[in-house]
Structures are given as structure tokens and as C-alpha cells.
Short mmCIF file of N, CA and C in Angstrom, two decimals:
data_model
loop_
_atom_site.label_atom_id
_atom_site.label_comp_id
_atom_site.label_asym_id
_atom_site.label_seq_id
_atom_site.Cartn_x
_atom_site.Cartn_y
_atom_site.Cartn_z
N UNK A 1 103.07 65.42 156.19
CA UNK A 1 103.05 66.70 155.61
C UNK A 1 101.54 67.00 155.15
N UNK A 2 100.93 68.06 155.72
CA UNK A 2 99.69 68.46 155.42
C UNK A 2 99.41 68.89 154.00
N UNK A 3 98.39 68.22 153.46
CA UNK A 3 97.99 68.79 152.12
C UNK A 3 97.41 70.33 152.14
N UNK A 4 97.62 70.89 151.19
CA UNK A 4 97.13 72.25 151.10
C UNK A 4 95.67 72.50 150.50
N UNK A 5 94.83 73.09 151.50
CA UNK A 5 93.45 72.93 150.58
C UNK A 5 93.35 73.91 149.67
N UNK A 6 92.71 73.48 148.57
CA UNK A 6 92.36 74.39 147.60
C UNK A 6 91.08 75.28 147.59
N UNK A 7 91.24 76.47 147.05
CA UNK A 7 90.19 77.13 147.22
C UNK A 7 89.14 76.70 145.89
N UNK A 8 87.91 76.87 146.26
CA UNK A 8 87.13 76.75 145.29
C UNK A 8 87.01 77.85 143.92
N UNK A 9 87.10 77.44 142.85
CA UNK A 9 86.87 78.34 141.65
C UNK A 9 85.43 79.13 141.66
N UNK A 10 85.13 79.84 142.30
CA UNK A 10 84.00 80.63 142.10
C UNK A 10 83.97 81.61 141.03
N UNK A 11 82.80 82.22 140.76
CA UNK A 11 82.80 83.25 139.55
C UNK A 11 83.78 84.45 139.66
N UNK A 12 83.56 84.98 141.00
CA UNK A 12 84.52 86.13 141.33
C UNK A 12 85.93 85.85 140.89
N UNK A 13 86.74 84.51 141.40
CA UNK A 13 87.99 84.17 141.37
C UNK A 13 88.15 84.00 139.75
N UNK A 14 87.30 83.31 139.14
CA UNK A 14 87.57 83.25 137.91
C UNK A 14 87.59 84.61 137.14
N UNK A 15 86.77 85.50 137.37
CA UNK A 15 86.96 86.71 136.60
C UNK A 15 88.51 87.40 137.05
N UNK A 16 88.67 87.43 138.08
CA UNK A 16 90.13 88.00 138.50
C UNK A 16 91.00 87.32 137.61
N UNK A 17 91.12 86.12 137.58
CA UNK A 17 92.25 85.25 136.99
C UNK A 17 92.11 85.45 135.42
N UNK A 18 90.85 85.38 134.92
CA UNK A 18 90.69 85.72 133.49
C UNK A 18 91.17 87.31 133.03
N UNK A 19 90.70 88.14 134.09
CA UNK A 19 91.22 89.35 133.41
C UNK A 19 92.72 89.67 133.51
N UNK A 20 93.43 89.14 134.65
CA UNK A 20 94.86 89.01 134.58
C UNK A 20 95.48 88.63 133.49
N UNK A 21 94.69 87.40 132.85
CA UNK A 21 95.61 86.79 132.06
C UNK A 21 95.31 87.46 130.79
N UNK A 22 94.27 88.05 130.33
CA UNK A 22 93.90 88.87 129.27
C UNK A 22 94.94 90.16 129.25
N UNK A 23 94.87 90.71 130.25
CA UNK A 23 95.87 92.10 130.54
C UNK A 23 97.31 91.81 130.15
N UNK A 24 97.79 90.66 130.93
CA UNK A 24 99.28 90.29 130.80
C UNK A 24 99.38 89.68 129.31
N UNK A 25 98.29 88.97 128.69
CA UNK A 25 98.55 88.92 127.27
C UNK A 25 98.66 90.14 126.46
N UNK A 26 97.66 91.20 126.69
CA UNK A 26 97.76 92.15 125.74
C UNK A 26 99.19 92.87 125.94
N UNK A 27 99.89 93.01 127.23
CA UNK A 27 100.85 93.79 127.64
C UNK A 27 102.13 92.96 126.87
N UNK A 28 102.15 91.67 126.94
CA UNK A 28 103.47 90.89 126.18
C UNK A 28 103.17 91.09 124.80
N UNK A 29 101.92 91.22 124.15
CA UNK A 29 101.83 91.48 122.73
C UNK A 29 102.34 92.82 122.28
N UNK A 30 101.97 93.83 123.04
CA UNK A 30 102.32 95.22 122.86
C UNK A 30 103.66 95.42 122.96
N UNK A 31 104.39 94.86 123.97
CA UNK A 31 105.87 94.92 124.06
C UNK A 31 106.58 94.26 122.94
N UNK A 32 105.98 93.21 122.13
CA UNK A 32 106.49 92.78 121.25
C UNK A 32 106.61 93.75 119.80
N UNK A 33 105.44 94.61 120.01
CA UNK A 33 105.35 95.01 118.76
C UNK A 33 106.18 96.66 118.97
N UNK A 34 105.99 97.04 120.21
CA UNK A 34 106.89 98.15 120.45
C UNK A 34 108.37 97.86 120.01
N UNK A 35 108.89 96.96 120.40
CA UNK A 35 110.19 96.47 120.27
C UNK A 35 110.52 96.57 118.64
N UNK A 36 109.37 95.90 117.84
CA UNK A 36 109.79 95.79 116.44
C UNK A 36 109.66 97.15 115.88
N UNK A 37 108.87 97.86 116.38
CA UNK A 37 108.90 99.71 115.85
C UNK A 37 110.14 100.37 116.15
N UNK A 38 110.55 100.01 117.34
CA UNK A 38 111.75 100.80 117.79
C UNK A 38 113.17 100.11 117.21
N UNK A 39 113.49 98.78 117.36
CA UNK A 39 114.70 98.16 116.85
C UNK A 39 114.72 97.97 115.37
N UNK A 40 113.52 97.90 114.67
CA UNK A 40 113.38 97.62 113.11
C UNK A 40 113.60 96.21 112.73
N UNK A 41 113.94 95.27 113.79
CA UNK A 41 114.05 93.70 113.62
C UNK A 41 112.82 93.03 113.58
N UNK A 42 112.45 92.30 112.73
CA UNK A 42 110.97 91.31 112.77
C UNK A 42 111.36 90.44 113.52
N UNK A 43 112.56 89.98 114.05
CA UNK A 43 112.58 88.92 114.98
C UNK A 43 111.97 89.13 116.27
N UNK A 44 111.83 90.44 116.47
CA UNK A 44 111.38 90.93 117.84
C UNK A 44 109.86 90.65 117.79
N UNK A 45 109.18 90.30 116.67
CA UNK A 45 107.90 90.03 117.08
C UNK A 45 107.61 88.75 117.66
N UNK A 46 108.77 87.90 117.76
CA UNK A 46 108.63 86.54 118.55
C UNK A 46 108.22 86.85 119.98
N UNK A 47 108.71 87.95 120.47
CA UNK A 47 108.52 88.16 121.79
C UNK A 47 106.60 88.40 122.04
N UNK A 48 106.02 88.99 120.93
CA UNK A 48 104.72 89.33 121.17
C UNK A 48 103.97 88.00 120.92
N UNK A 49 104.50 86.58 120.59
CA UNK A 49 103.62 85.54 120.47
C UNK A 49 103.06 84.77 121.58
N UNK A 50 103.78 84.84 122.62
CA UNK A 50 103.22 84.37 124.02
C UNK A 50 102.07 85.15 124.55
N UNK A 51 101.66 86.30 123.97
CA UNK A 51 100.76 87.07 124.32
C UNK A 51 99.30 86.62 123.96
N UNK A 52 99.41 85.95 122.60
CA UNK A 52 98.07 85.20 121.95
C UNK A 52 97.53 84.26 122.79
N UNK A 53 98.40 83.20 123.28
CA UNK A 53 97.61 82.17 124.10
C UNK A 53 97.11 82.74 125.52
N UNK A 54 98.05 83.76 125.81
CA UNK A 54 97.67 84.31 127.41
C UNK A 54 96.10 84.83 127.07
N UNK A 55 96.05 85.58 126.05
CA UNK A 55 94.57 86.38 125.86
C UNK A 55 93.69 85.29 125.46
N UNK A 56 93.75 84.16 124.79
CA UNK A 56 92.96 82.97 124.47
C UNK A 56 92.93 82.33 125.87
N UNK A 57 93.72 82.01 126.71
CA UNK A 57 93.45 81.46 128.08
C UNK A 57 92.36 82.02 129.01
N UNK A 58 92.67 83.58 128.90
CA UNK A 58 91.86 84.38 129.53
C UNK A 58 90.26 84.35 129.19
N UNK A 59 90.00 84.51 127.90
CA UNK A 59 88.97 84.28 127.23
C UNK A 59 88.17 82.97 127.53
N UNK A 60 88.87 81.94 127.58
CA UNK A 60 88.52 80.53 127.73
C UNK A 60 87.96 80.35 129.22
N UNK A 61 88.96 80.70 130.12
CA UNK A 61 88.70 80.76 131.50
C UNK A 61 87.27 81.50 131.90
N UNK A 62 87.22 82.70 131.03
CA UNK A 62 85.91 83.51 131.40
C UNK A 62 84.80 82.80 131.01
N UNK A 63 84.90 82.23 129.57
CA UNK A 63 83.87 81.47 129.22
C UNK A 63 83.14 79.93 130.02
N UNK A 64 84.19 79.42 130.58
CA UNK A 64 83.92 78.32 131.04
C UNK A 64 83.50 78.35 132.74
N UNK A 65 84.16 79.25 133.11
CA UNK A 65 84.04 79.43 134.91
C UNK A 65 83.14 80.52 135.29
N UNK A 66 82.81 81.63 134.52
CA UNK A 66 82.21 82.61 135.03
C UNK A 66 80.59 82.50 134.57
N UNK A 67 79.98 81.81 135.36
CA UNK A 67 78.58 81.20 135.15
C UNK A 67 77.91 81.65 136.34
N UNK A 68 76.49 81.94 136.23
CA UNK A 68 75.25 81.99 137.11
C UNK A 68 75.40 80.95 138.21
N UNK A 69 75.44 80.90 139.32
CA UNK A 69 75.08 79.70 140.23
C UNK A 69 73.81 79.25 140.14
N UNK A 70 72.93 80.32 140.25
CA UNK A 70 71.38 79.75 139.55
C UNK A 70 71.14 78.98 138.55
N UNK A 71 71.38 79.39 137.43
CA UNK A 71 70.90 78.73 136.16
C UNK A 71 72.04 77.94 135.30
N UNK A 72 73.23 78.64 135.38
CA UNK A 72 74.46 77.95 134.79
C UNK A 72 74.94 78.48 133.50
N UNK A 73 74.19 79.61 133.26
CA UNK A 73 74.48 80.31 132.01
C UNK A 73 75.82 81.33 132.16
N UNK A 74 76.54 81.61 131.23
CA UNK A 74 77.27 82.60 131.18
C UNK A 74 77.22 83.78 131.34
N UNK A 75 77.78 84.68 132.19
CA UNK A 75 77.16 85.83 132.97
C UNK A 75 77.86 86.96 131.86
N UNK A 76 78.19 86.90 130.72
CA UNK A 76 78.39 87.87 129.52
C UNK A 76 77.27 88.08 128.98
N UNK A 77 77.05 89.33 128.76
CA UNK A 77 75.71 89.70 128.10
C UNK A 77 76.16 90.19 126.48
N UNK A 78 75.58 89.63 125.64
CA UNK A 78 75.75 89.71 124.17
C UNK A 78 77.29 89.52 123.92
N UNK A 79 77.88 88.58 124.47
CA UNK A 79 79.20 88.34 123.79
C UNK A 79 80.42 89.40 124.64
N UNK A 80 79.90 90.15 125.33
CA UNK A 80 80.79 91.10 125.88
C UNK A 80 81.20 90.63 127.36
N UNK A 81 82.44 90.69 127.24
CA UNK A 81 83.25 90.30 128.64
C UNK A 81 83.75 91.30 129.26
N UNK A 82 83.34 91.65 130.64
CA UNK A 82 83.55 92.96 131.19
C UNK A 82 84.77 92.68 132.32
N UNK A 83 85.28 93.76 132.74
CA UNK A 83 86.14 93.42 134.20
C UNK A 83 85.49 93.27 135.56
N UNK A 84 84.03 93.34 135.46
CA UNK A 84 83.39 93.21 136.62
C UNK A 84 82.21 92.34 136.41
N UNK A 85 81.82 91.81 137.31
CA UNK A 85 80.53 90.80 137.31
C UNK A 85 79.14 91.75 137.46
N UNK A 86 78.45 91.48 136.80
CA UNK A 86 77.07 92.29 137.02
C UNK A 86 76.51 91.89 138.23
N UNK A 87 75.53 92.57 138.81
CA UNK A 87 74.82 92.54 140.10
C UNK A 87 73.78 91.36 140.25
N UNK A 88 73.43 91.06 138.93
CA UNK A 88 72.45 90.01 138.91
C UNK A 88 72.55 89.11 137.48
N UNK A 89 72.26 88.18 137.42
CA UNK A 89 72.23 87.04 136.12
C UNK A 89 71.17 87.75 134.98
N UNK A 90 71.41 88.03 133.93
CA UNK A 90 70.91 88.58 133.07
C UNK A 90 69.60 87.82 132.27
N UNK A 91 69.93 86.33 132.84
CA UNK A 91 69.01 85.44 132.31
C UNK A 91 67.85 84.99 133.49
N UNK A 92 68.42 84.70 134.49
CA UNK A 92 67.30 84.41 135.52
C UNK A 92 67.10 85.43 136.86
N UNK A 93 67.94 86.30 136.70
CA UNK A 93 67.78 87.42 137.39
C UNK A 93 68.08 87.39 138.95
N UNK A 94 68.88 86.17 139.20
CA UNK A 94 69.46 85.84 140.52
C UNK A 94 70.39 86.94 140.98
N UNK A 95 70.43 87.12 141.99
CA UNK A 95 71.32 88.41 142.64
C UNK A 95 72.67 87.44 143.02
N UNK A 96 73.74 87.97 142.36
CA UNK A 96 74.84 87.11 142.66
C UNK A 96 75.85 87.91 143.49
N UNK A 97 75.79 89.26 143.96
CA UNK A 97 76.63 89.79 144.78
C UNK A 97 76.91 89.27 145.94
N UNK A 98 75.98 88.77 146.73
CA UNK A 98 76.13 88.11 147.79
C UNK A 98 75.90 86.78 147.71
N UNK A 99 76.97 86.01 147.49
CA UNK A 99 76.85 84.37 147.35
C UNK A 99 77.47 83.90 148.77
#
């Protein structure tokens, strides 16, 4: 049986995964809060608890993998994490759109 080749985790793929983890975590947390407000039972708050680790995992993935291929620094400017990568590194100026 052939082994499946893994795709490398480049900065573009990492942004995609980090964004979906964070958005999924927010949606799960909002679902739990909505159920608490509609049904009145605080036990439904347990539904929103898995959302917190999902948001944290998305943040951590962005922090660890979304880096400039030139200088290796995080591509977030002033602690802001965006849904898209900038066209160039804010630190070294390398164009990262066409890697």
C-alpha cells in the first residue's frame, strides 16, 4: 500500500486552517450562548465550552505557522491576525504573494 504524501504546511495553508478553526470555535460558542438564552437552562453552556479550545488552537496555529519565508517572523502586524496574508512581509519587505 502506497503512503500518501503530505502537503507541506506553508503560510497560506496555515492561514486557511487557523481561520476555520477560529470561526468554528466562535460558532460553537455562540450556539451554546444562544441555547442558554432560549432554553433558560445553564447546562446548555457546556455546549459552548469546546469553542474555546478551537479558538485557542486557531490562534496558536497562526502564531506558529504563519511566518515570513524570508526572515521567519510572524506575519501579523501589531498583534492583529487577519483573514488574509499581507502582500509583503512588514519586517523585511519580501513579497510573499508569489512563493
